[in-house]
GROMACS .gro file of C-alpha atoms in nm:
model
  446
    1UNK     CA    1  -4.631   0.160  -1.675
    2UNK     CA    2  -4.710  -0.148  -1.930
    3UNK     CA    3  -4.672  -0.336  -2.240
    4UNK     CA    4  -4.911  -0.297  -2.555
    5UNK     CA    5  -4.934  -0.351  -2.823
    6UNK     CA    6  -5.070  -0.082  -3.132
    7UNK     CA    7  -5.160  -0.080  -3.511
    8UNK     CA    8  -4.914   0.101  -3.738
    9UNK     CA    9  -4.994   0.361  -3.992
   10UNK     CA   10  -5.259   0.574  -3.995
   11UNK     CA   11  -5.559   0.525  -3.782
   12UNK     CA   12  -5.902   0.713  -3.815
   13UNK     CA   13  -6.266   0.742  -3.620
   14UNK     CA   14  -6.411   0.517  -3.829
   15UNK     CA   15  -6.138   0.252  -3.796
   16UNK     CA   16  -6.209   0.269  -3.377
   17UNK     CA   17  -6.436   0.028  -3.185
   18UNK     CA   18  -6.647   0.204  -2.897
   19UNK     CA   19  -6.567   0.178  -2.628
   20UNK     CA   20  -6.482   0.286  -2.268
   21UNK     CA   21  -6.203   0.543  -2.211
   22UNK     CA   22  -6.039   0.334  -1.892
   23UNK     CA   23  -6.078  -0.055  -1.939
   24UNK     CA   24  -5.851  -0.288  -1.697
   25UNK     CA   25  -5.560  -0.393  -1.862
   26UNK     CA   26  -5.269  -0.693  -1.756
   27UNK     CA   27  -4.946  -0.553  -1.671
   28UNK     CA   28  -4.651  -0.684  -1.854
   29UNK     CA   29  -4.526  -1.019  -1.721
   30UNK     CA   30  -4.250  -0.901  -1.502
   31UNK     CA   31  -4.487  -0.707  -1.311
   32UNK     CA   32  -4.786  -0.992  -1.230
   33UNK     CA   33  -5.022  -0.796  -1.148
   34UNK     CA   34  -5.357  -0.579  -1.284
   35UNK     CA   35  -5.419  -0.235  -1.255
   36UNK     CA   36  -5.631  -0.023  -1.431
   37UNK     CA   37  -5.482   0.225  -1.714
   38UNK     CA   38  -5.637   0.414  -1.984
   39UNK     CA   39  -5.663   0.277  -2.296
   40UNK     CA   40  -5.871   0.505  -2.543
   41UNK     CA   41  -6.121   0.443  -2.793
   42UNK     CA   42  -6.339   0.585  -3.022
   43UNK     CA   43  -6.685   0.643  -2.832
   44UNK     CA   44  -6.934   0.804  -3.052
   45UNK     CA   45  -6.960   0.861  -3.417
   46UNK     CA   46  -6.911   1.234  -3.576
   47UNK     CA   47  -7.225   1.309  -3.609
   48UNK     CA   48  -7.387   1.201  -3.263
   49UNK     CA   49  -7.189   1.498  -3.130
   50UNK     CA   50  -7.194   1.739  -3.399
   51UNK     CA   51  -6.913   1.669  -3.610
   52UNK     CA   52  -6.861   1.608  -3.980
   53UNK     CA   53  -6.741   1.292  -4.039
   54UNK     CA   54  -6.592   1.391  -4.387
   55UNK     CA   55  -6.483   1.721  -4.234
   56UNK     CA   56  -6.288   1.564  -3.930
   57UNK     CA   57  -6.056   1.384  -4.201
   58UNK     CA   58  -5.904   1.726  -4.320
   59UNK     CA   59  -5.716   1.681  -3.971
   60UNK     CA   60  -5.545   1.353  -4.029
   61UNK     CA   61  -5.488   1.467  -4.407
   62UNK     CA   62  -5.315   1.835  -4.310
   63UNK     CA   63  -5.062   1.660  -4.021
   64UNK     CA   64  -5.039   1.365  -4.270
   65UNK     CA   65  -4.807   1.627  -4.507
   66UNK     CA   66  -4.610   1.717  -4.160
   67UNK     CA   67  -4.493   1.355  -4.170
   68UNK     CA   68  -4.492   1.255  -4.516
   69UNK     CA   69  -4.245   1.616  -4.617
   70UNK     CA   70  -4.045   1.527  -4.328
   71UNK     CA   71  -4.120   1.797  -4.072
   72UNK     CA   72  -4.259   1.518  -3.789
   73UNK     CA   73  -4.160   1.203  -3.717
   74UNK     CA   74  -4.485   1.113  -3.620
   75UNK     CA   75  -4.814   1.214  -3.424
   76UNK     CA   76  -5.134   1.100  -3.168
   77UNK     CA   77  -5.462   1.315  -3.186
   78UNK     CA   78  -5.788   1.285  -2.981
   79UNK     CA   79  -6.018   1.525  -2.999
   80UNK     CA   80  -6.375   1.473  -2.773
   81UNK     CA   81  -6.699   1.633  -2.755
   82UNK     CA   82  -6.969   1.620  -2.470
   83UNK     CA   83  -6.710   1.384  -2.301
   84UNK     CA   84  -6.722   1.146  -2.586
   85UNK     CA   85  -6.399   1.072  -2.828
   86UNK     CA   86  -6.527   1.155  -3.172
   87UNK     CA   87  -6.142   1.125  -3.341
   88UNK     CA   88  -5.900   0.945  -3.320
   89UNK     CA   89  -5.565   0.867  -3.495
   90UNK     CA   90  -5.190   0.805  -3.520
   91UNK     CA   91  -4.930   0.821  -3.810
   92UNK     CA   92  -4.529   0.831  -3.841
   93UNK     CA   93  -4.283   0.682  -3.631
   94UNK     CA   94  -4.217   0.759  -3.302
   95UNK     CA   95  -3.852   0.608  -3.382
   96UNK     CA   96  -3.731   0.727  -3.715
   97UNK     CA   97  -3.376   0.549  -3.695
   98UNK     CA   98  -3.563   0.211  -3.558
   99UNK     CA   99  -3.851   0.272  -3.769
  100UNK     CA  100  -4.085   0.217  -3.496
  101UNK     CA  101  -4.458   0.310  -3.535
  102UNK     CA  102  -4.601   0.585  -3.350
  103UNK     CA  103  -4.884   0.356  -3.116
  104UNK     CA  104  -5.169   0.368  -2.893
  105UNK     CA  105  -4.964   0.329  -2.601
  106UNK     CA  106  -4.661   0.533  -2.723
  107UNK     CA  107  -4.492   0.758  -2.448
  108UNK     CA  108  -4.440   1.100  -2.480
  109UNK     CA  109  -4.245   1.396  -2.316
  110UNK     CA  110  -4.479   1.626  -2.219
  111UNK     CA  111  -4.245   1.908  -2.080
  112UNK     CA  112  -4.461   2.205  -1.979
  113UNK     CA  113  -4.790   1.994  -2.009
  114UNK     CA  114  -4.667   1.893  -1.686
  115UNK     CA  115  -4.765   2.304  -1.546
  116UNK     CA  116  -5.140   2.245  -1.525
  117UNK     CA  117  -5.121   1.890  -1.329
  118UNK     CA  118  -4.908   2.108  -1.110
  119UNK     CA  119  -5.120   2.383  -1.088
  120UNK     CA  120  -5.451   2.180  -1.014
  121UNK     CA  121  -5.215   2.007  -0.740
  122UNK     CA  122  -5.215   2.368  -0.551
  123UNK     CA  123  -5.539   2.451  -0.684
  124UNK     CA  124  -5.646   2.125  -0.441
  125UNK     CA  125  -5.442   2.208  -0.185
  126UNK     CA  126  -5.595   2.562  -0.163
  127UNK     CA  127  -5.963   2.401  -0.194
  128UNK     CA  128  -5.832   2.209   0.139
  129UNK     CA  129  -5.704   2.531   0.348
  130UNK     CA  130  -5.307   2.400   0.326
  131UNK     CA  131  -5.256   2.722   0.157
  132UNK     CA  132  -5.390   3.068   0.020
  133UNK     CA  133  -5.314   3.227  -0.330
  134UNK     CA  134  -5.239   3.560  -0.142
  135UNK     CA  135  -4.979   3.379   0.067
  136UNK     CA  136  -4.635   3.483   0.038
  137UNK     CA  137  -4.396   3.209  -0.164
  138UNK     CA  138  -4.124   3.280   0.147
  139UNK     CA  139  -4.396   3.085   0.361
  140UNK     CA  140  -4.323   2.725   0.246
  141UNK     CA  141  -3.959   2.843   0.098
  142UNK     CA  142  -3.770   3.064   0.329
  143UNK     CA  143  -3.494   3.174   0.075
  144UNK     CA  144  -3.747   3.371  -0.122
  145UNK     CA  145  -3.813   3.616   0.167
  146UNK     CA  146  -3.625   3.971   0.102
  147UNK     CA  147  -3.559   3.918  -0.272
  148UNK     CA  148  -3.418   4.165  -0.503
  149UNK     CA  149  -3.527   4.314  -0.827
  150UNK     CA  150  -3.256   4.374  -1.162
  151UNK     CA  151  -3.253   4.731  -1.249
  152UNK     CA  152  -2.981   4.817  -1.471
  153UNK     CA  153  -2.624   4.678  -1.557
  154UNK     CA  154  -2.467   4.306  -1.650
  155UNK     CA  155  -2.541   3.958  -1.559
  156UNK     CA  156  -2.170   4.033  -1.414
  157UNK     CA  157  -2.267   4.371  -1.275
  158UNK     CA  158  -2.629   4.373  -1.217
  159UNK     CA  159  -2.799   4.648  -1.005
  160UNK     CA  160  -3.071   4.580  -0.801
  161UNK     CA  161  -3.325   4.717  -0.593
  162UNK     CA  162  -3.574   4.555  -0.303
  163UNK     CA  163  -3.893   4.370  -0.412
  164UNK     CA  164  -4.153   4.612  -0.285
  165UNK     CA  165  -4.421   4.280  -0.296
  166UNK     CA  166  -4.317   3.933  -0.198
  167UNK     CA  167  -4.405   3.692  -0.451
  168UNK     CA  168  -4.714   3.514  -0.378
  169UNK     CA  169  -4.841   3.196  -0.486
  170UNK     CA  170  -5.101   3.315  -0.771
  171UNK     CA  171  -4.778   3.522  -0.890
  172UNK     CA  172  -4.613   3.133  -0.950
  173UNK     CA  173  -4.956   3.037  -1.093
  174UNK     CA  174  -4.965   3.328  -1.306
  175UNK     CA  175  -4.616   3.360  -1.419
  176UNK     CA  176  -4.596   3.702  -1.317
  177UNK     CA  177  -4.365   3.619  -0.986
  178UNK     CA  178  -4.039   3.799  -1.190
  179UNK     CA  179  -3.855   3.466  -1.244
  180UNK     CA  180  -3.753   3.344  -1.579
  181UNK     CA  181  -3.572   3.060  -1.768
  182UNK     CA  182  -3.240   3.030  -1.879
  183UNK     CA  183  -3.282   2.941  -2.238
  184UNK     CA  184  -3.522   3.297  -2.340
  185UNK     CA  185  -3.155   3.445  -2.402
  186UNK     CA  186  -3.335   3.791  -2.387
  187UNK     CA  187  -3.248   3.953  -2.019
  188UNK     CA  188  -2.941   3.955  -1.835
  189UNK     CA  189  -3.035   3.781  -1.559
  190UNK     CA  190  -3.148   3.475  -1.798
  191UNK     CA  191  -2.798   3.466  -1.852
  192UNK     CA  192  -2.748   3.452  -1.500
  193UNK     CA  193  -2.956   3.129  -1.498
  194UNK     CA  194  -2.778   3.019  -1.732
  195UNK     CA  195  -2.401   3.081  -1.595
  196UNK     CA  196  -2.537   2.914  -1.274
  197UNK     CA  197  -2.633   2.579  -1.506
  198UNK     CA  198  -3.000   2.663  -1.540
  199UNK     CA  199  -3.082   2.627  -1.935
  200UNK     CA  200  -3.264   2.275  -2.031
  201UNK     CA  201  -3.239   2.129  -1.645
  202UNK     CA  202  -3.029   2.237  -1.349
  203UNK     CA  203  -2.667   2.174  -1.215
  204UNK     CA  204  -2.634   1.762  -1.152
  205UNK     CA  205  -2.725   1.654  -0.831
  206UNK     CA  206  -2.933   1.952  -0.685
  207UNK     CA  207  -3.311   1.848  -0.578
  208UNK     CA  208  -3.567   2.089  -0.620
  209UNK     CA  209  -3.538   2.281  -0.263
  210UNK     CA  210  -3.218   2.365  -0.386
  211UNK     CA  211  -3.291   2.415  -0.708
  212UNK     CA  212  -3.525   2.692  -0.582
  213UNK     CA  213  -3.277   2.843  -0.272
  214UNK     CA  214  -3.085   2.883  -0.600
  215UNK     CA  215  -3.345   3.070  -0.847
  216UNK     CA  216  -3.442   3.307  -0.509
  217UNK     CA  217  -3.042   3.414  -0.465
  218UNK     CA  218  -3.065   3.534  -0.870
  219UNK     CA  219  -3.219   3.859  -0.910
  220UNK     CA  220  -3.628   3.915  -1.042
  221UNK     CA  221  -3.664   4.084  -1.396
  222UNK     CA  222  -3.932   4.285  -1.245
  223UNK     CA  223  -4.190   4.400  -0.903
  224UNK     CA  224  -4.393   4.076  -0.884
  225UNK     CA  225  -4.762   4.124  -1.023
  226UNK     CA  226  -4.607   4.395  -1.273
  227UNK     CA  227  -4.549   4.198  -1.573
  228UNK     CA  228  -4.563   3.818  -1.755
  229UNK     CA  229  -4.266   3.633  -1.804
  230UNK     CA  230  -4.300   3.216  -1.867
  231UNK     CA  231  -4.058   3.053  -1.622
  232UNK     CA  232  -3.929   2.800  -1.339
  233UNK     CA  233  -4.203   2.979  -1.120
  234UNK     CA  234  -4.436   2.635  -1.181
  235UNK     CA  235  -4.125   2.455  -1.043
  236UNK     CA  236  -4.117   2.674  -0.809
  237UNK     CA  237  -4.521   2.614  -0.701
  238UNK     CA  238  -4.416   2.219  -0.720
  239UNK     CA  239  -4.169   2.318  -0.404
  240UNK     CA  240  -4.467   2.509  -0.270
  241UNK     CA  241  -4.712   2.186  -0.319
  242UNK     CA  242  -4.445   1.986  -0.128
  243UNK     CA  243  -4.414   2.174   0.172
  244UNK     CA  244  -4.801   2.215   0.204
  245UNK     CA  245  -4.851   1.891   0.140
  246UNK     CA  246  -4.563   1.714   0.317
  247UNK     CA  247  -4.501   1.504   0.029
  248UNK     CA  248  -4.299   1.495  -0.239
  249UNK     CA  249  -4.408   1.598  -0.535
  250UNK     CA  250  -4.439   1.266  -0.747
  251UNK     CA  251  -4.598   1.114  -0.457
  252UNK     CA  252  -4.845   1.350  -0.423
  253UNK     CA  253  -4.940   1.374  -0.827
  254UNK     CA  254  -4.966   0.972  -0.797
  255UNK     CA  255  -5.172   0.970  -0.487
  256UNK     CA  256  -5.401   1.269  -0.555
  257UNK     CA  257  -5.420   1.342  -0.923
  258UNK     CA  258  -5.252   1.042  -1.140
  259UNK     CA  259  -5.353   0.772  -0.997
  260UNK     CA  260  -5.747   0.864  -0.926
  261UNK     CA  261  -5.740   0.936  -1.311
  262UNK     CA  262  -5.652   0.657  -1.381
  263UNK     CA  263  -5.316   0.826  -1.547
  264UNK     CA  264  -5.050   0.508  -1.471
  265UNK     CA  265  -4.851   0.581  -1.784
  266UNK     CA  266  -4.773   0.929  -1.615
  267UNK     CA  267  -4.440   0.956  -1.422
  268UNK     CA  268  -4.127   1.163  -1.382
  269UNK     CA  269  -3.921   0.886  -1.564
  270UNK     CA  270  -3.951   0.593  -1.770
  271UNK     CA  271  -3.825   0.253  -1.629
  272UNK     CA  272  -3.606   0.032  -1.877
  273UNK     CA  273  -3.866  -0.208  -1.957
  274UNK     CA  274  -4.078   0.063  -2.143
  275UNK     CA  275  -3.773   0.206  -2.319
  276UNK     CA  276  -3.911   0.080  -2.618
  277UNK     CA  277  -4.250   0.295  -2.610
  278UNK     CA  278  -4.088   0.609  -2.553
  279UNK     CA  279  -4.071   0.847  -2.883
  280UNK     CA  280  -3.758   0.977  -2.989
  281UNK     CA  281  -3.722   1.356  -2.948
  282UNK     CA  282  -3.629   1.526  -3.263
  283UNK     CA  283  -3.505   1.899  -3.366
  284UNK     CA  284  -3.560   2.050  -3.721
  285UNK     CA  285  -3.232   2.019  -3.915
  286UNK     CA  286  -3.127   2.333  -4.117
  287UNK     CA  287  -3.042   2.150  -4.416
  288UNK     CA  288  -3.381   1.930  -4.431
  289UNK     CA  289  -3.577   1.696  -4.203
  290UNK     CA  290  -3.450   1.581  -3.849
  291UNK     CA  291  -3.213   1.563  -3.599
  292UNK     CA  292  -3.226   1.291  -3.312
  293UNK     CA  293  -3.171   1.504  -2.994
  294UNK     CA  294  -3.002   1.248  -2.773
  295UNK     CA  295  -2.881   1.485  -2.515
  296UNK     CA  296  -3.216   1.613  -2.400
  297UNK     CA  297  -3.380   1.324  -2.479
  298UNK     CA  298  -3.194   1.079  -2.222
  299UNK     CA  299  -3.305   1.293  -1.925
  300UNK     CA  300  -3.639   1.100  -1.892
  301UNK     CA  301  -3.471   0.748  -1.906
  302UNK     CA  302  -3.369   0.792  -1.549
  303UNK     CA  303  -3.525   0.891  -1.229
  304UNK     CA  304  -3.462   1.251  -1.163
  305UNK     CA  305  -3.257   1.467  -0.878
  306UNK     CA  306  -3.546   1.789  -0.976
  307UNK     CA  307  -3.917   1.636  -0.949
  308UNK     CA  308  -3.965   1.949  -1.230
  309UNK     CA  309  -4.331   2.045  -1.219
  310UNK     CA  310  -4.314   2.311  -1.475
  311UNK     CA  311  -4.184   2.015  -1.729
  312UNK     CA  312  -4.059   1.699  -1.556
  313UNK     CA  313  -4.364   1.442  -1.678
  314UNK     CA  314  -4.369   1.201  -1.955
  315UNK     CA  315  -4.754   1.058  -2.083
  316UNK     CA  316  -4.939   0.898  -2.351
  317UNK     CA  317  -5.246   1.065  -2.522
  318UNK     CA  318  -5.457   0.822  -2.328
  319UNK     CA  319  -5.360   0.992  -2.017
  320UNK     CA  320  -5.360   1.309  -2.074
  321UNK     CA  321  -5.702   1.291  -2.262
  322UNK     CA  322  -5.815   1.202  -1.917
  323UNK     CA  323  -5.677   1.484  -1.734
  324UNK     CA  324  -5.839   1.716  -1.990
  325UNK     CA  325  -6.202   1.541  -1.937
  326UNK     CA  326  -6.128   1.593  -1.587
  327UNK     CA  327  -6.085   1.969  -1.660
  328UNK     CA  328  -6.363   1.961  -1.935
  329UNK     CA  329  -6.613   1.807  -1.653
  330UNK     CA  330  -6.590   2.091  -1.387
  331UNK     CA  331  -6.330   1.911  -1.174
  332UNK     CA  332  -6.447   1.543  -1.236
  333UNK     CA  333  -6.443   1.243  -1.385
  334UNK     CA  334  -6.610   0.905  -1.377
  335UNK     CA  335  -6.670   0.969  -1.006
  336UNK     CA  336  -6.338   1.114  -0.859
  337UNK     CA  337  -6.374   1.521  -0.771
  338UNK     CA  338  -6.035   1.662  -0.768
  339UNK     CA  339  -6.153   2.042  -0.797
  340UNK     CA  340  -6.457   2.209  -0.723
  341UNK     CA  341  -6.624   2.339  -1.039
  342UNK     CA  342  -6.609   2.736  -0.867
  343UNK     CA  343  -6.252   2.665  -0.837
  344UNK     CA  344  -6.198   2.510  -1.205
  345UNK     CA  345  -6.401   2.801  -1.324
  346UNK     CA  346  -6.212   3.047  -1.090
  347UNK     CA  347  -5.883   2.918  -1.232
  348UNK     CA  348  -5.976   2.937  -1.612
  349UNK     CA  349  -6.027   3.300  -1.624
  350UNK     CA  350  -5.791   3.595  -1.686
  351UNK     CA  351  -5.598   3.716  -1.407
  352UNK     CA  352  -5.361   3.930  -1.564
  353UNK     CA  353  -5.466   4.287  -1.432
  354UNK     CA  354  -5.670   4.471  -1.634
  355UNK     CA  355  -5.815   4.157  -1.814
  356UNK     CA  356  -5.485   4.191  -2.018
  357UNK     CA  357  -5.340   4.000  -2.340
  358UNK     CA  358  -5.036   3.850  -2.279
  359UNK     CA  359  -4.953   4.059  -2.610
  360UNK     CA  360  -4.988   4.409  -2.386
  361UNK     CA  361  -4.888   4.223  -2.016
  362UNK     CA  362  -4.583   4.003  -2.091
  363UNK     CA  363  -4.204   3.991  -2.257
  364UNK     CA  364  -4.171   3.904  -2.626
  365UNK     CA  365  -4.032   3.595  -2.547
  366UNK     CA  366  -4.088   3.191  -2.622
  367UNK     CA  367  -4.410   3.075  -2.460
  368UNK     CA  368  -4.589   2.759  -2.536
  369UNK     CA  369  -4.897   3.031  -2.653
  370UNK     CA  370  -4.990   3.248  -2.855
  371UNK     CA  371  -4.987   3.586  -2.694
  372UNK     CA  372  -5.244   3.834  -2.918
  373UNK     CA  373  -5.592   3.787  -2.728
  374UNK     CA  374  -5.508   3.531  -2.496
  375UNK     CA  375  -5.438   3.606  -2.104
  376UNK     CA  376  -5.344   3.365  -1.789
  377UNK     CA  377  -5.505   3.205  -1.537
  378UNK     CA  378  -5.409   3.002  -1.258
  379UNK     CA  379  -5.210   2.779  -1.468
  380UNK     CA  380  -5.351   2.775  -1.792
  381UNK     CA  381  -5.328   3.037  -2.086
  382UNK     CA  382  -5.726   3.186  -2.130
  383UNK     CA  383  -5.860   3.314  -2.456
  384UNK     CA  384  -5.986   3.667  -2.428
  385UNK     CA  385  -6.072   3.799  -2.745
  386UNK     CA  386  -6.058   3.527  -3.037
  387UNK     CA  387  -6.070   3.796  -3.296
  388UNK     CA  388  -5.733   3.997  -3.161
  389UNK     CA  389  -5.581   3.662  -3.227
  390UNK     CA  390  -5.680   3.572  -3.547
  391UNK     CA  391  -5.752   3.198  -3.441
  392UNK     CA  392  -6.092   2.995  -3.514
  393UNK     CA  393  -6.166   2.913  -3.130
  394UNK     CA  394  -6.383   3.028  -2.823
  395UNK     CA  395  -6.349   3.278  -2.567
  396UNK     CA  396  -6.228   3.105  -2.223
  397UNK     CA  397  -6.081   2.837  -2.418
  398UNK     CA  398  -5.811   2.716  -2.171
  399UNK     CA  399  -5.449   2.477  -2.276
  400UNK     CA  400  -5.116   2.494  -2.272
  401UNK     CA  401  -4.873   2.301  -2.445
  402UNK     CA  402  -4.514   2.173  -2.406
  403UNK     CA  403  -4.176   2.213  -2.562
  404UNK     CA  404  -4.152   1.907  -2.814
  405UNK     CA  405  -4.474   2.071  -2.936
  406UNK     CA  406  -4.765   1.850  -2.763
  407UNK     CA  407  -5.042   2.053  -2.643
  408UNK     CA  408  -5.403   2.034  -2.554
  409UNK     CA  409  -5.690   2.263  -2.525
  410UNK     CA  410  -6.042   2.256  -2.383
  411UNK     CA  411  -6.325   2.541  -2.522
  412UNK     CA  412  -6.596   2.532  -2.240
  413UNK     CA  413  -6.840   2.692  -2.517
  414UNK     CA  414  -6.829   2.405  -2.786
  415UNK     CA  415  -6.740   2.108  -2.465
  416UNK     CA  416  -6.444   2.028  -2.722
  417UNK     CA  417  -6.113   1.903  -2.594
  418UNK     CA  418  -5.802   1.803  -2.785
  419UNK     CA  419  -5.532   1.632  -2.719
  420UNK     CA  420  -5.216   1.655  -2.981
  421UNK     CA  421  -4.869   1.444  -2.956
  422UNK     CA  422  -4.547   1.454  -3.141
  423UNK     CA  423  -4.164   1.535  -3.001
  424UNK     CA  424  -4.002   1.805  -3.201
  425UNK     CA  425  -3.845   2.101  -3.043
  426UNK     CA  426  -3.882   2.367  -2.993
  427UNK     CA  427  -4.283   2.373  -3.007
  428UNK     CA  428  -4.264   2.768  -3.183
  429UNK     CA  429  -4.052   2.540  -3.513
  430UNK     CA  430  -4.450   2.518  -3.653
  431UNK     CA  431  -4.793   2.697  -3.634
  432UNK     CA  432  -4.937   2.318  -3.501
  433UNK     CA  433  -5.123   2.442  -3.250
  434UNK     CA  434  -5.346   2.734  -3.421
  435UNK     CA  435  -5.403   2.490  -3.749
  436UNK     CA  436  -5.558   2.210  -3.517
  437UNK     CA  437  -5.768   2.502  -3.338
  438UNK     CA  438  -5.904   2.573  -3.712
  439UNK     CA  439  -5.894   2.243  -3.808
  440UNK     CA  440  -6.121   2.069  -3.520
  441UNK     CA  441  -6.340   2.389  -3.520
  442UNK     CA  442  -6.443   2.362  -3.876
  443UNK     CA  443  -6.553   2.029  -3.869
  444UNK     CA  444  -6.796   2.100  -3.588
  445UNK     CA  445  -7.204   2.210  -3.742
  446UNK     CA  446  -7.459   2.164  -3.551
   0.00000   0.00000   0.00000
């Protein structure tokens, strides 16, 4: 990571320079050395890619009243067309107590943005032959051979019964492997997660083989492949990557994905002399406006014992706008292939039997998605049927999003990608997600 420097306030397309999405940029001066990171610009104006200039500003002005009403601290947006940034802009603070601007080069917790980097890692890994979809999870991670399945009863008491199918990896890519999260507070055996120190993180000092010998000793909700439930299984998959890899999983995200994106602001922590970059995470407070959430927010200041890749990552929007022109180019950008575009295509559609909604397939529970119209692929939610869920987009639009409400999304029909940041949790608090859907969609008329 580095030192930059950004404007404050409120920045807009027309306020941009063009210019190239990855320039070469000095490292701060303790580090003496050059590397290349993404710094993003504006690169083409509305209309060269068939926006409306005056149209584009109702995004700024709508997200402006989030901020200005007190219901975000403070936001980054990019939203691209044809491969080309047509807006940009930042507003707020990403430090309300230190009054800090929100910046170009701010750094935000991504949480569950962190799932799809995962997933392409074993999407790579099965382009390569180290693994199969149809393989069986107990392959790479012994413990999750003979699992069983909750039936009735307690988290005390639980009865179980054999998994008739082992979990497979596209069940972890899917989310339909049985496991769940702690914090869903809707199953018994979430509260079994949770008795066992599972909620927002895991027990101190357990890594992530244990961390997953743990999850596989805990029963399933339900016969793998049966139903949806969001969950550790992306953690899970990050075990899965390591194994089949034979590298851990940071190392092989910075050798493989991060750093032939050019995605150096991307890690599993933040060293102290960035500190000062990193946005403060925030939580609506009941009585008006925000509260600092220091004991969540601390987790990223300090190298981890769990390399969590279902959540684990912290970015900028520079860097993840290049991950999703990666996506939006088939598998490849400026010259480095990490997916084939079969695969990338392969991976973007529903796999939820039946060609499914997650509104019909899954548990009413949290999910960074809406579930009405919109299935899963291998690691990404999938639009289905646009009308069922009453949102201005495409269908096989593809995104995900993360718990301090960042999220991105890619439609493959318009070649639109966009990229939102801010930290407040959790992401359901606001519709943000749907409103920038509307938002980007209506500006576009050609």
């Amino acid at each position: 990571m580095r030192g930059m420097t950004g404007d404050a306030g409120l920045h807009g397309a027309g306020g941009m320079d063009r210019s190239l999405a990855v320039e070469i940029a000095t490292l701060g001066s303790t580090a003496g050395r050059v590397a290349a990171v993404a710094v993003l610009k504006v690169e083409a104006e509305p209309g060269e890619v068939g926006f409306d200039p005056d149209r584009l500003t109702r995004i700024d002005a709508h997200f402006q009243r989030y901020v200005d009403d007190g219901r975000l601290a403070g936001w980054s947006i990019a939203v691209a067309r044809r491969g080309r940034v047509a807006h940009l802009s930042h507003y707020g603070r990403r430090d309300l107590e230190a009054g800090l601007p929100v910046e170009s080069d701010t750094l935000w917790r991504i949480y569950s943005m962190t799932k799809p980097i995962t997933s392409v890692a074993a999407l790579m890994l099965y382009e390569q032959g180290a693994l199969e979809l149809t393989d069986p999870v107990s392959r790479y991670i012994p413990s999750f051979a003979d699992l069983r399945v909750y039936e009735a009863g307690s988290a005390l008491k639980p009865a179980t019964v054999p998994a008739i199918e082992p979990v497979r990896v596209w069940h972890l890519l899917t989310h339909t492997a049985g496991l769940t999260y702690g914090f869903h507070h809707a199953h018994p055996v979430d509260e079994m997660y949770r008795a066992r120190g599972f909620e927002f993180g895991a027990p101190r000092g357990m890594d992530l083989a244990t961390a997953c010998d743990a999850w596989a000793a805990l029963p399933l909700l339900f016969q793998p492949g049966t139903e949806w439930n969001y969950s550790v299984a992306t953690d899970v998959l990050g075990r899965v990557v390591e194994v089949a890899s034979r590298q851990s999983l940071d190392v092989f995200l910075a050798e493989r994905i991060l750093g032939p994106l050019g995605m150096t602001e991307t890690a599993f922590s933040v060293p102290p002399e960035d500190l000062d970059r990193l946005a403060a995470l925030y939580s609506p407070n009941p009585t008006g406006g925000l509260i600092r959430n220091k004991a969540l927010a601390e987790a990223i200041t300090r190298p981890p014992s769990i390399l969590s890749g279902g959540g684990g990552l912290v970015s900028t929007l520079a860097d993840y706008h290049r991950f999703t022109q990666m996506l939006a180019g088939g598998g490849e950008l400026d010259g480095e292939r990490l997916l084939g575009p079969r695969t990338l295509r392969y991976a973007t559609q529903n796999h939820l039997p039946g060609n499914a909604d997650l509104d019909v397939f899954g548990r009413p529970i949290f999910a960074e998605s809406a579930f009405a119209g919109v299935g899963f692929g291998l690691g990404f939610s999938v639009v289905v049927d646009p009308l069922a869920g009453k949102v201005l987009t495409s269908p096989g639009e593809f995104a995900w999003g993360g718990l301090a409400s960042t999220s991105f999304y890619v439609d493959p029909v318009e070649d639109v990608t966009a990229v939102f940041m801010t930290q407040l949790m959790p992401s359901s608090t606001y519709r943000i997600r749907p409103q920038l859907r509307a938002l980007v969609a209506q500006a576009l008329v050609d």
